[in-house]
Amino acid sequence: MARIACPHCHQPISLAKVTASRGNGFSAQIQCYHCRAWLGRHVILTVLKVLGFYAAVIAGFVGYFVDGVANIVTPIIMISLIITGVTHLMDHLIVIDAPDDDSTIED
């Protein structure tokens, strides 16, 4: 059972207990059942992470199967993996819509 911390109320959230969600794909959001804040991921960072990963994989296959492209493919793989790593470290849950009244936070 995965547990994450809500960035708004700092209470642990069990993903199995989340009932409210909206959107889909990269813009999917969940609602914290403690404070009712809508949480999601930063869309641009998530897209960059996925693109960096697939660029590294495709460049790796091209470098393995095509002769004479190692001097082009190697920097592409390294830059793509750096982009993937950095965006993975930066991509955390963010508060999309905070509740209007903070007195609704359950302890």
XYZ file of C-alpha atoms in Angstrom:
107
model
C 0.000 0.000 0.000
C 1.627 3.232 -1.153
C 1.637 6.161 1.249
C 2.574 9.700 0.334
C 2.543 12.942 2.297
C 0.123 15.700 1.370
C 2.114 18.857 0.539
C -0.671 21.018 2.016
C -1.497 19.425 5.382
C 1.566 17.091 5.658
C -0.628 14.147 6.667
C 0.136 10.714 5.208
C -2.237 9.696 2.411
C -2.904 6.106 1.419
C -3.432 5.927 -2.334
C -5.818 3.017 -1.841
C -8.137 5.245 0.224
C -8.263 8.138 -2.261
C -11.770 8.348 -3.684
C -11.845 11.718 -5.435
C -9.864 12.226 -8.611
C -10.196 14.325 -11.730
C -8.470 14.488 -15.072
C -6.436 11.767 -16.660
C -3.013 11.229 -18.119
C -0.312 13.691 -17.145
C -2.864 16.142 -15.743
C -4.518 13.666 -13.358
C -5.227 15.014 -9.876
C -6.259 13.451 -6.575
C -7.933 15.003 -3.566
C -6.446 14.680 -0.094
C -9.083 13.153 2.176
C -7.661 15.035 5.186
C -7.686 18.653 3.982
C -9.613 18.416 0.656
C -6.762 19.976 -1.337
C -6.391 18.889 -4.965
C -2.918 17.476 -5.635
C -1.186 16.789 -8.919
C 2.147 16.613 -10.667
C 3.822 19.395 -12.618
C 2.797 18.559 -16.199
C 5.875 20.005 -17.936
C 8.307 18.162 -15.651
C 6.441 14.891 -16.120
C 6.450 15.261 -19.911
C 10.180 16.102 -19.912
C 10.886 13.051 -17.753
C 9.045 10.716 -20.119
C 10.543 12.295 -23.259
C 14.066 12.129 -21.814
C 13.655 8.462 -20.959
C 12.326 7.470 -24.372
C 14.940 9.591 -26.181
C 17.676 7.717 -24.296
C 16.125 4.324 -25.091
C 15.652 5.108 -28.790
C 19.156 6.568 -29.079
C 20.519 3.454 -27.370
C 18.833 1.174 -29.890
C 20.006 3.316 -32.807
C 23.561 3.325 -31.466
C 23.512 -0.451 -31.054
C 22.085 -1.360 -34.455
C 23.492 1.399 -36.719
C 27.232 1.595 -37.350
C 29.125 4.893 -37.248
C 26.711 6.981 -35.155
C 28.335 6.506 -31.751
C 29.755 10.047 -31.707
C 26.217 11.475 -32.116
C 24.241 8.965 -30.081
C 26.424 8.944 -26.960
C 25.897 12.641 -26.075
C 22.173 12.298 -26.822
C 21.928 9.380 -24.399
C 23.856 11.228 -21.693
C 21.843 14.452 -22.040
C 18.567 12.513 -22.097
C 19.470 10.601 -18.940
C 20.523 13.819 -17.190
C 17.187 15.418 -18.141
C 15.336 12.326 -16.921
C 17.193 12.276 -13.595
C 16.863 15.978 -12.867
C 13.175 16.128 -13.735
C 12.543 12.990 -11.680
C 14.102 14.656 -8.637
C 12.078 17.841 -9.193
C 8.727 16.202 -9.978
C 6.804 16.084 -6.691
C 3.157 16.397 -5.814
C 2.067 20.031 -5.823
C -1.075 21.677 -4.501
C -3.304 22.525 -7.465
C -6.324 23.880 -5.577
C -5.979 24.574 -1.868
C -9.144 24.538 0.226
C -10.586 27.953 1.040
C -10.813 27.270 4.773
C -7.856 25.676 6.566
C -10.040 24.819 9.568
C -11.296 21.745 7.691
C -7.986 19.926 8.144
C -8.544 16.684 10.057
C -5.850 15.568 12.474
